[in-house]
Amino acid sequence: MLWHHQEAVHCQPPPATEASLTLDELELLSLFLEPAARIISNSDSMDERKRRRMISNRDSARRSRLRKKKKQEELTKELSRLTEENRELQNRLNQTMSWCYMVRRENERLRSECIALATGLSDLYRISSNIGNGVQ
């Protein structure tokens, strides 16, 4: 803006000389003086609007910073919670895998024992069958 707010300029018509101004001359003179007064009052209202806008912007920025801080705190809490949950799940997975390994080893041992028992049983049937047939 070209006009900076300084002290208000008070424009007064020049003092009346011997010849007083006519009504038409006074109207003409007021036309020249009114824009200056309007510019000054517009400048005041623009300064007031700038000041209100600046205050509004500061408040908006402060609220934005508070929202950002709150969001950051929420994300930090969630990170802690998820990290703990991940640790617990990792422990459960390790325990389950350990249990699974032990079950597989036991299963292999039982299969081997089953094969050995089946072989022994088959031998017993064969012997029993041979004894029943009179063959030794």
PDB file of N, CA and C in Angstrom, residues 73-123:
ATOM      1  N   GLU A  73       2.763 -37.080  20.475  1.00  0.00           N
ATOM      2  CA  GLU A  73       2.682 -37.838  21.727  1.00  0.00           C
ATOM      3  C   GLU A  73       1.869 -39.114  21.537  1.00  0.00           C
ATOM      4  N   GLU A  74       0.761 -39.014  20.799  1.00  0.00           N
ATOM      5  CA  GLU A  74      -0.058 -40.205  20.538  1.00  0.00           C
ATOM      6  C   GLU A  74       0.730 -41.238  19.753  1.00  0.00           C
ATOM      7  N   LEU A  75       1.479 -40.792  18.751  1.00  0.00           N
ATOM      8  CA  LEU A  75       2.273 -41.724  17.946  1.00  0.00           C
ATOM      9  C   LEU A  75       3.386 -42.354  18.774  1.00  0.00           C
ATOM     10  N   THR A  76       3.978 -41.575  19.684  1.00  0.00           N
ATOM     11  CA  THR A  76       5.026 -42.113  20.552  1.00  0.00           C
ATOM     12  C   THR A  76       4.454 -43.188  21.472  1.00  0.00           C
ATOM     13  N   LYS A  77       3.254 -42.917  22.036  1.00  0.00           N
ATOM     14  CA  LYS A  77       2.602 -43.919  22.891  1.00  0.00           C
ATOM     15  C   LYS A  77       2.282 -45.176  22.093  1.00  0.00           C
ATOM     16  N   GLU A  78       1.767 -44.987  20.894  1.00  0.00           N
ATOM     17  CA  GLU A  78       1.423 -46.151  20.065  1.00  0.00           C
ATOM     18  C   GLU A  78       2.669 -46.941  19.699  1.00  0.00           C
ATOM     19  N   LEU A  79       3.767 -46.239  19.414  1.00  0.00           N
ATOM     20  CA  LEU A  79       5.023 -46.930  19.107  1.00  0.00           C
ATOM     21  C   LEU A  79       5.455 -47.785  20.291  1.00  0.00           C
ATOM     22  N   SER A  80       5.378 -47.227  21.504  1.00  0.00           N
ATOM     23  CA  SER A  80       5.752 -47.995  22.702  1.00  0.00           C
ATOM     24  C   SER A  80       4.854 -49.221  22.858  1.00  0.00           C
ATOM     25  N   ARG A  81       3.550 -49.009  22.688  1.00  0.00           N
ATOM     26  CA  ARG A  81       2.603 -50.119  22.830  1.00  0.00           C
ATOM     27  C   ARG A  81       2.878 -51.204  21.797  1.00  0.00           C
ATOM     28  N   LEU A  82       3.090 -50.795  20.543  1.00  0.00           N
ATOM     29  CA  LEU A  82       3.335 -51.779  19.479  1.00  0.00           C
ATOM     30  C   LEU A  82       4.681 -52.479  19.660  1.00  0.00           C
ATOM     31  N   THR A  83       5.665 -51.758  20.170  1.00  0.00           N
ATOM     32  CA  THR A  83       6.972 -52.379  20.429  1.00  0.00           C
ATOM     33  C   THR A  83       6.829 -53.457  21.497  1.00  0.00           C
ATOM     34  N   GLU A  84       6.085 -53.150  22.560  1.00  0.00           N
ATOM     35  CA  GLU A  84       5.854 -54.128  23.625  1.00  0.00           C
ATOM     36  C   GLU A  84       5.059 -55.327  23.104  1.00  0.00           C
ATOM     37  N   GLU A  85       4.024 -55.031  22.322  1.00  0.00           N
ATOM     38  CA  GLU A  85       3.214 -56.108  21.750  1.00  0.00           C
ATOM     39  C   GLU A  85       4.069 -56.992  20.841  1.00  0.00           C
ATOM     40  N   ASN A  86       4.934 -56.373  20.056  1.00  0.00           N
ATOM     41  CA  ASN A  86       5.820 -57.124  19.169  1.00  0.00           C
ATOM     42  C   ASN A  86       6.755 -58.028  19.984  1.00  0.00           C
ATOM     43  N   ARG A  87       7.281 -57.487  21.090  1.00  0.00           N
ATOM     44  CA  ARG A  87       8.173 -58.282  21.944  1.00  0.00           C
ATOM     45  C   ARG A  87       7.421 -59.485  22.512  1.00  0.00           C
ATOM     46  N   GLU A  88       6.187 -59.272  22.973  1.00  0.00           N
ATOM     47  CA  GLU A  88       5.386 -60.366  23.519  1.00  0.00           C
ATOM     48  C   GLU A  88       5.078 -61.414  22.447  1.00  0.00           C
ATOM     49  N   LEU A  89       4.721 -60.959  21.260  1.00  0.00           N
ATOM     50  CA  LEU A  89       4.443 -61.906  20.169  1.00  0.00           C
ATOM     51  C   LEU A  89       5.692 -62.684  19.775  1.00  0.00           C
ATOM     52  N   GLN A  90       6.832 -62.018  19.770  1.00  0.00           N
ATOM     53  CA  GLN A  90       8.098 -62.684  19.451  1.00  0.00           C
ATOM     54  C   GLN A  90       8.386 -63.780  20.489  1.00  0.00           C
ATOM     55  N   ASN A  91       8.154 -63.456  21.765  1.00  0.00           N
ATOM     56  CA  ASN A  91       8.366 -64.460  22.826  1.00  0.00           C
ATOM     57  C   ASN A  91       7.425 -65.650  22.647  1.00  0.00           C
ATOM     58  N   ARG A  92       6.146 -65.348  22.357  1.00  0.00           N
ATOM     59  CA  ARG A  92       5.185 -66.437  22.141  1.00  0.00           C
ATOM     60  C   ARG A  92       5.586 -67.293  20.945  1.00  0.00           C
ATOM     61  N   LEU A  93       6.040 -66.645  19.880  1.00  0.00           N
ATOM     62  CA  LEU A  93       6.471 -67.389  18.694  1.00  0.00           C
ATOM     63  C   LEU A  93       7.659 -68.291  19.032  1.00  0.00           C
ATOM     64  N   ASN A  94       8.619 -67.750  19.775  1.00  0.00           N
ATOM     65  CA  ASN A  94       9.790 -68.565  20.159  1.00  0.00           C
ATOM     66  C   ASN A  94       9.373 -69.761  21.007  1.00  0.00           C
ATOM     67  N   GLN A  95       8.447 -69.531  21.961  1.00  0.00           N
ATOM     68  CA  GLN A  95       7.974 -70.639  22.792  1.00  0.00           C
ATOM     69  C   GLN A  95       7.233 -71.676  21.956  1.00  0.00           C
ATOM     70  N   THR A  96       6.411 -71.222  21.031  1.00  0.00           N
ATOM     71  CA  THR A  96       5.649 -72.133  20.173  1.00  0.00           C
ATOM     72  C   THR A  96       6.581 -72.933  19.273  1.00  0.00           C
ATOM     73  N   MET A  97       7.581 -72.259  18.724  1.00  0.00           N
ATOM     74  CA  MET A  97       8.528 -72.981  17.852  1.00  0.00           C
ATOM     75  C   MET A  97       9.329 -73.995  18.653  1.00  0.00           C
ATOM     76  N   SER A  98       9.688 -73.650  19.880  1.00  0.00           N
ATOM     77  CA  SER A  98      10.414 -74.587  20.739  1.00  0.00           C
ATOM     78  C   SER A  98       9.530 -75.794  21.061  1.00  0.00           C
ATOM     79  N   TRP A  99       8.268 -75.527  21.408  1.00  0.00           N
ATOM     80  CA  TRP A  99       7.326 -76.608  21.694  1.00  0.00           C
ATOM     81  C   TRP A  99       7.137 -77.475  20.456  1.00  0.00           C
ATOM     82  N   CYS A 100       7.001 -76.834  19.278  1.00  0.00           N
ATOM     83  CA  CYS A 100       6.824 -77.570  18.024  1.00  0.00           C
ATOM     84  C   CYS A 100       8.030 -78.478  17.761  1.00  0.00           C
ATOM     85  N   TYR A 101       9.236 -77.976  18.000  1.00  0.00           N
ATOM     86  CA  TYR A 101      10.449 -78.779  17.804  1.00  0.00           C
ATOM     87  C   TYR A 101      10.426 -79.998  18.730  1.00  0.00           C
ATOM     88  N   MET A 102      10.035 -79.769  19.993  1.00  0.00           N
ATOM     89  CA  MET A 102       9.994 -80.892  20.942  1.00  0.00           C
ATOM     90  C   MET A 102       8.933 -81.912  20.528  1.00  0.00           C
ATOM     91  N   VAL A 103       7.779 -81.444  20.061  1.00  0.00           N
ATOM     92  CA  VAL A 103       6.716 -82.356  19.628  1.00  0.00           C
ATOM     93  C   VAL A 103       7.183 -83.165  18.420  1.00  0.00           C
ATOM     94  N   ARG A 104       7.876 -82.517  17.478  1.00  0.00           N
ATOM     95  CA  ARG A 104       8.372 -83.256  16.308  1.00  0.00           C
ATOM     96  C   ARG A 104       9.388 -84.322  16.711  1.00  0.00           C
ATOM     97  N   ARG A 105      10.280 -83.977  17.627  1.00  0.00           N
ATOM     98  CA  ARG A 105      11.262 -84.985  18.089  1.00  0.00           C
ATOM     99  C   ARG A 105      10.549 -86.157  18.771  1.00  0.00           C
ATOM    100  N   GLU A 106       9.567 -85.829  19.619  1.00  0.00           N
ATOM    101  CA  GLU A 106       8.806 -86.889  20.287  1.00  0.00           C
ATOM    102  C   GLU A 106       8.061 -87.728  19.262  1.00  0.00           C
ATOM    103  N   ASN A 107       7.504 -87.090  18.243  1.00  0.00           N
ATOM    104  CA  ASN A 107       6.781 -87.793  17.187  1.00  0.00           C
ATOM    105  C   ASN A 107       7.729 -88.741  16.437  1.00  0.00           C
ATOM    106  N   GLU A 108       8.924 -88.261  16.106  1.00  0.00           N
ATOM    107  CA  GLU A 108       9.907 -89.129  15.430  1.00  0.00           C
ATOM    108  C   GLU A 108      10.274 -90.323  16.316  1.00  0.00           C
ATOM    109  N   ARG A 109      10.482 -90.073  17.609  1.00  0.00           N
ATOM    110  CA  ARG A 109      10.812 -91.167  18.537  1.00  0.00           C
ATOM    111  C   ARG A 109       9.677 -92.182  18.595  1.00  0.00           C
ATOM    112  N   LEU A 110       8.432 -91.670  18.659  1.00  0.00           N
ATOM    113  CA  LEU A 110       7.285 -92.577  18.721  1.00  0.00           C
ATOM    114  C   LEU A 110       7.128 -93.361  17.420  1.00  0.00           C
ATOM    115  N   ARG A 111       7.400 -92.743  16.276  1.00  0.00           N
ATOM    116  CA  ARG A 111       7.331 -93.465  14.997  1.00  0.00           C
ATOM    117  C   ARG A 111       8.378 -94.588  14.955  1.00  0.00           C
ATOM    118  N   SER A 112       9.573 -94.247  15.410  1.00  0.00           N
ATOM    119  CA  SER A 112      10.624 -95.287  15.440  1.00  0.00           C
ATOM    120  C   SER A 112      10.229 -96.427  16.375  1.00  0.00           C
ATOM    121  N   GLU A 113       9.683 -96.055  17.534  1.00  0.00           N
ATOM    122  CA  GLU A 113       9.244 -97.076  18.489  1.00  0.00           C
ATOM    123  C   GLU A 113       8.109 -97.902  17.902  1.00  0.00           C
ATOM    124  N   CYS A 114       7.196 -97.243  17.188  1.00  0.00           N
ATOM    125  CA  CYS A 114       6.082 -97.946  16.554  1.00  0.00           C
ATOM    126  C   CYS A 114       6.612 -98.946  15.518  1.00  0.00           C
ATOM    127  N   ILE A 115       7.574 -98.520  14.714  1.00  0.00           N
ATOM    128  CA  ILE A 115       8.164 -99.426  13.706  1.00  0.00           C
ATOM    129  C   ILE A 115       8.831-100.608  14.404  1.00  0.00           C
ATOM    130  N   ALA A 116       9.579-100.316  15.494  1.00  0.00           N
ATOM    131  CA  ALA A 116      10.258-101.397  16.228  1.00  0.00           C
ATOM    132  C   ALA A 116       9.230-102.361  16.831  1.00  0.00           C
ATOM    133  N   LEU A 117       8.160-101.827  17.399  1.00  0.00           N
ATOM    134  CA  LEU A 117       7.118-102.681  17.987  1.00  0.00           C
ATOM    135  C   LEU A 117       6.394-103.486  16.907  1.00  0.00           C
ATOM    136  N   ALA A 118       6.130-102.848  15.772  1.00  0.00           N
ATOM    137  CA  ALA A 118       5.466-103.557  14.679  1.00  0.00           C
ATOM    138  C   ALA A 118       6.365-104.690  14.181  1.00  0.00           C
ATOM    139  N   THR A 119       7.648-104.421  14.067  1.00  0.00           N
ATOM    140  CA  THR A 119       8.593-105.464  13.637  1.00  0.00           C
ATOM    141  C   THR A 119       8.615-106.601  14.661  1.00  0.00           C
ATOM    142  N   GLY A 120       8.689-106.237  15.964  1.00  0.00           N
ATOM    143  CA  GLY A 120       8.691-107.261  17.029  1.00  0.00           C
ATOM    144  C   GLY A 120       7.407-108.064  17.012  1.00  0.00           C
ATOM    145  N   LEU A 121       6.285-107.404  16.821  1.00  0.00           N
ATOM    146  CA  LEU A 121       4.995-108.077  16.780  1.00  0.00           C
ATOM    147  C   LEU A 121       4.920-109.009  15.575  1.00  0.00           C
ATOM    148  N   SER A 122       5.410-108.546  14.457  1.00  0.00           N
ATOM    149  CA  SER A 122       5.426-109.377  13.262  1.00  0.00           C
ATOM    150  C   SER A 122       6.277-110.626  13.499  1.00  0.00           C
ATOM    151  N   ASP A 123       7.424-110.444  14.153  1.00  0.00           N
ATOM    152  CA  ASP A 123       8.276-111.606  14.467  1.00  0.00           C
ATOM    153  C   ASP A 123       7.536-112.573  15.403  1.00  0.00           C
TER     154      ASP A 123
END
